[in-house]
Amino acid sequence: MKGLLVVSFIHIRSALRVEAHPLEYVRNGDHIRLEHFSSSRKLHSHDERPQLTNRKEHHEVTAYGDRLTSDIQDYWSLVLLDDKHEHSKDMNMTWKALDQQFRLFHIRGCALISHDAYYDSPGGHGHQEVTCMVSAVVFDRLGSQTTSTDGTINPKATFAETPSKWFFKKTSLRIWYELSGFSVHLLLNSAIQHIIWSAMLGYIGIRLLKMFLEKRQINLPGLSWINTAGNRSCKE
């Protein structure tokens, strides 16, 4: 899961938040969903091994869905840590995202971690792999402590010098799925829909105005580009 930062996520409760809903605070033990602000994808994990770490105790973490699509495996349990880096038993404690340590447990029981497994350049740019691990231990800010199974790199992960070796093979299907999902998200985005409809209605309005002026033998040089563009497309 590359390019996803914790600060880029917003809190979502059991229903999508609207302006009419009151402000809600996240507390210790709450079940939450984390949504990427720009793409509306949710932090998600499922029963698949990650790309780099091919171990059964690691589960792949992805960004899944859009503003109209969600899944039961988008839910995480927030566990706050005390000063001793242990799970706090105070269930009324409010989460302070900027200065409070916490852990995220998936609905299936694994914990969200990042470890010493890096994606290769140029596509990876030094990004660390994020997984959901069943046996992960508590860690602090200064040093991440995980079990000895971390850092095992999947030997099947290879780098192709030329795209033609893998671009039209099964291994590239993930890229096509991402592109198709992003395209659907753009079409469903209300701002993009307004831009498309405004452009279509604007063009139709200009065409009708030009037809109206031509019947009255009024020529506006500013509208001559419509005929020019139409003639070029017909010749081509």
XYZ file of C-alpha atoms in Angstrom:
236
model
C 0.000 0.000 0.000
C 1.972 2.960 -1.290
C 1.274 6.674 -0.979
C -1.163 6.436 1.953
C -0.448 8.508 5.054
C -2.224 8.382 8.398
C -2.791 12.143 8.284
C -4.599 11.734 4.972
C -7.387 9.691 6.533
C -10.595 11.001 8.072
C -12.803 9.363 10.677
C -15.941 7.563 9.476
C -18.376 5.903 11.871
C -21.057 3.324 11.021
C -22.693 5.717 8.530
C -21.163 8.222 6.140
C -20.777 11.583 7.831
C -22.908 14.518 6.651
C -23.043 18.107 7.826
C -26.284 17.508 9.776
C -24.639 14.934 12.052
C -23.130 16.216 15.322
C -19.384 16.105 15.897
C -18.271 12.681 17.124
C -15.134 11.900 19.109
C -13.198 8.666 18.699
C -12.705 6.806 21.968
C -10.618 3.878 23.086
C -12.049 0.634 21.689
C -14.224 2.246 19.004
C -14.746 0.447 15.703
C -13.910 2.881 12.922
C -13.278 3.099 9.205
C -10.390 5.135 7.793
C -11.098 6.800 4.466
C -8.607 8.417 2.107
C -9.760 12.000 1.576
C -9.093 12.427 -2.155
C -10.049 8.960 -3.474
C -12.692 7.920 -0.865
C -11.010 4.507 -0.570
C -11.089 2.768 2.817
C -8.175 1.203 4.674
C -8.840 -2.481 4.055
C -7.301 -5.869 4.809
C -8.199 -9.348 3.606
C -6.990 -12.937 3.733
C -4.220 -12.569 1.150
C -0.466 -12.493 1.658
C 1.225 -9.150 0.899
C 3.331 -8.546 -2.201
C 6.739 -8.506 -0.503
C 6.358 -10.456 2.739
C 5.159 -13.915 1.826
C 4.343 -15.169 5.335
C 1.102 -16.684 6.580
C 0.967 -14.391 9.642
C 0.995 -11.295 7.391
C -2.137 -10.126 5.586
C -2.269 -7.643 2.729
C -3.402 -4.078 3.479
C -4.929 -2.048 0.661
C -7.123 0.970 -0.025
C -10.464 -0.376 -1.242
C -13.747 0.889 -2.669
C -15.073 4.406 -3.227
C -17.727 6.656 -1.697
C -20.475 4.224 -2.783
C -18.621 0.953 -2.137
C -17.574 -0.467 1.230
C -16.906 -3.834 2.842
C -17.140 -5.401 6.295
C -13.342 -5.769 6.272
C -12.946 -1.967 6.209
C -13.503 -1.820 9.989
C -10.695 -1.429 12.523
C -10.657 -1.308 16.312
C -8.760 1.617 17.868
C -6.693 0.725 20.959
C -4.985 3.582 22.809
C -1.648 3.067 24.595
C -0.676 4.413 27.994
C 2.692 5.838 29.081
C 4.107 2.316 29.445
C 3.215 1.513 25.814
C 0.551 -0.915 26.993
C -3.103 -1.121 26.031
C -5.116 1.360 28.075
C -8.102 -0.028 30.014
C -9.855 3.351 30.124
C -12.614 2.931 27.517
C -13.747 6.563 27.949
C -10.388 7.964 26.835
C -10.714 10.226 23.778
C -8.246 9.756 20.932
C -5.864 12.687 20.408
C -4.478 11.930 16.980
C -1.456 14.259 17.059
C 0.186 13.321 20.359
C -1.239 9.984 21.464
C 0.045 6.507 20.673
C -2.423 3.944 19.440
C -2.769 0.652 17.588
C -5.235 -0.434 14.938
C -6.631 -3.969 15.089
C -8.488 -5.334 12.104
C -11.887 -6.948 12.533
C -10.156 -10.321 11.918
C -7.760 -9.789 14.855
C -4.478 -8.768 13.186
C -2.645 -5.503 13.947
C -1.590 -2.844 11.429
C 2.220 -2.615 11.188
C 5.021 -1.341 8.968
C 8.364 -3.162 8.891
C 11.730 -3.329 7.107
C 10.429 -4.418 3.709
C 10.882 -1.778 1.009
C 9.497 -1.527 -2.505
C 12.139 -1.360 -5.217
C 12.857 1.771 -7.239
C 11.797 3.405 -9.458
C 8.176 2.601 -8.658
C 8.623 2.098 -4.927
C 10.767 5.155 -4.120
C 11.727 3.641 -0.760
C 8.171 3.083 0.504
C 7.846 0.548 3.313
C 5.344 -2.266 3.099
C 2.317 -2.022 5.401
C 0.713 -5.288 6.501
C -1.724 -6.625 9.073
C 0.095 -9.072 11.345
C -1.495 -11.496 13.803
C 1.438 -11.805 16.241
C 2.718 -8.205 16.177
C 3.855 -6.849 19.564
C 3.470 -3.369 21.045
C 5.920 -0.801 19.687
C 6.933 2.734 20.629
C 7.774 5.791 18.541
C 11.554 5.434 18.748
C 11.884 1.864 17.580
C 9.470 -0.615 16.072
C 9.603 -4.027 17.778
C 8.000 -6.893 15.910
C 8.480 -10.615 15.874
C 11.498 -12.201 14.235
C 9.454 -13.182 11.176
C 9.335 -9.549 9.944
C 11.521 -8.489 7.045
C 11.236 -11.748 5.121
C 11.028 -10.774 1.481
C 8.917 -12.706 -0.954
C 11.364 -14.346 -3.432
C 8.707 -14.124 -6.146
C 8.861 -10.316 -6.131
C 11.052 -9.378 -9.106
C 11.728 -6.231 -11.112
C 11.240 -6.257 -14.888
C 13.570 -4.034 -16.901
C 11.072 -3.596 -19.749
C 7.277 -3.319 -19.325
C 6.638 -5.638 -22.290
C 7.676 -8.635 -20.161
C 4.753 -8.305 -17.775
C 2.409 -5.562 -19.036
C -0.040 -7.904 -20.802
C 0.327 -10.793 -18.355
C -1.710 -11.775 -15.318
C 0.663 -9.987 -12.948
C -0.399 -6.610 -14.361
C -4.125 -7.128 -13.696
C -3.798 -5.256 -10.396
C -2.814 -2.095 -12.300
C -5.814 -2.407 -14.635
C -8.131 -2.877 -11.651
C -6.735 0.268 -10.029
C -7.134 2.287 -13.242
C -10.711 1.130 -13.771
C -11.615 1.880 -10.152
C -10.122 5.371 -10.394
C -12.048 6.040 -13.626
C -15.331 4.985 -12.026
C -14.579 7.224 -9.041
C -14.075 10.209 -11.353
C -17.380 9.573 -13.121
C -19.212 9.330 -9.792
C -17.555 12.446 -8.378
C -20.132 15.239 -8.179
C -17.596 17.947 -9.063
C -16.523 16.081 -12.218
C -20.174 15.542 -13.153
C -20.847 19.284 -12.850
C -17.865 20.077 -15.073
C -18.979 17.583 -17.744
C -22.578 18.798 -17.767
C -21.500 22.455 -17.794
C -19.198 21.851 -20.777
C -21.910 19.977 -22.710
C -24.615 22.560 -22.018
C -22.208 25.399 -22.806
C -21.290 23.917 -26.186
C -24.943 23.264 -27.079
C -25.837 26.822 -26.079
C -23.102 28.293 -28.276
C -24.242 26.166 -31.241
C -27.851 27.312 -30.838
C -26.742 30.933 -30.539
C -24.714 30.671 -33.739
C -27.649 29.106 -35.629
C -29.910 31.902 -34.386
C -27.472 34.588 -35.543
C -26.915 32.949 -38.952
C -30.645 33.069 -39.719
C -30.481 36.810 -39.170
C -27.244 37.105 -41.173
C -25.262 38.238 -38.182
C -21.668 37.049 -38.166
C -19.640 37.039 -34.969
C -15.915 36.321 -35.516
C -15.673 34.916 -32.010
C -17.915 31.970 -32.970
C -16.121 31.071 -36.206
C -13.943 28.498 -34.387
C -16.954 26.160 -34.117
C -17.205 25.710 -37.893
C -13.416 25.509 -38.195
C -13.214 22.691 -35.647
C -16.116 20.872 -37.297
C -14.580 21.103 -40.777
C -11.228 19.792 -39.543
C -12.840 16.798 -37.867
C -14.803 15.969 -41.035
C -11.675 16.150 -43.229
C -9.765 13.878 -40.875
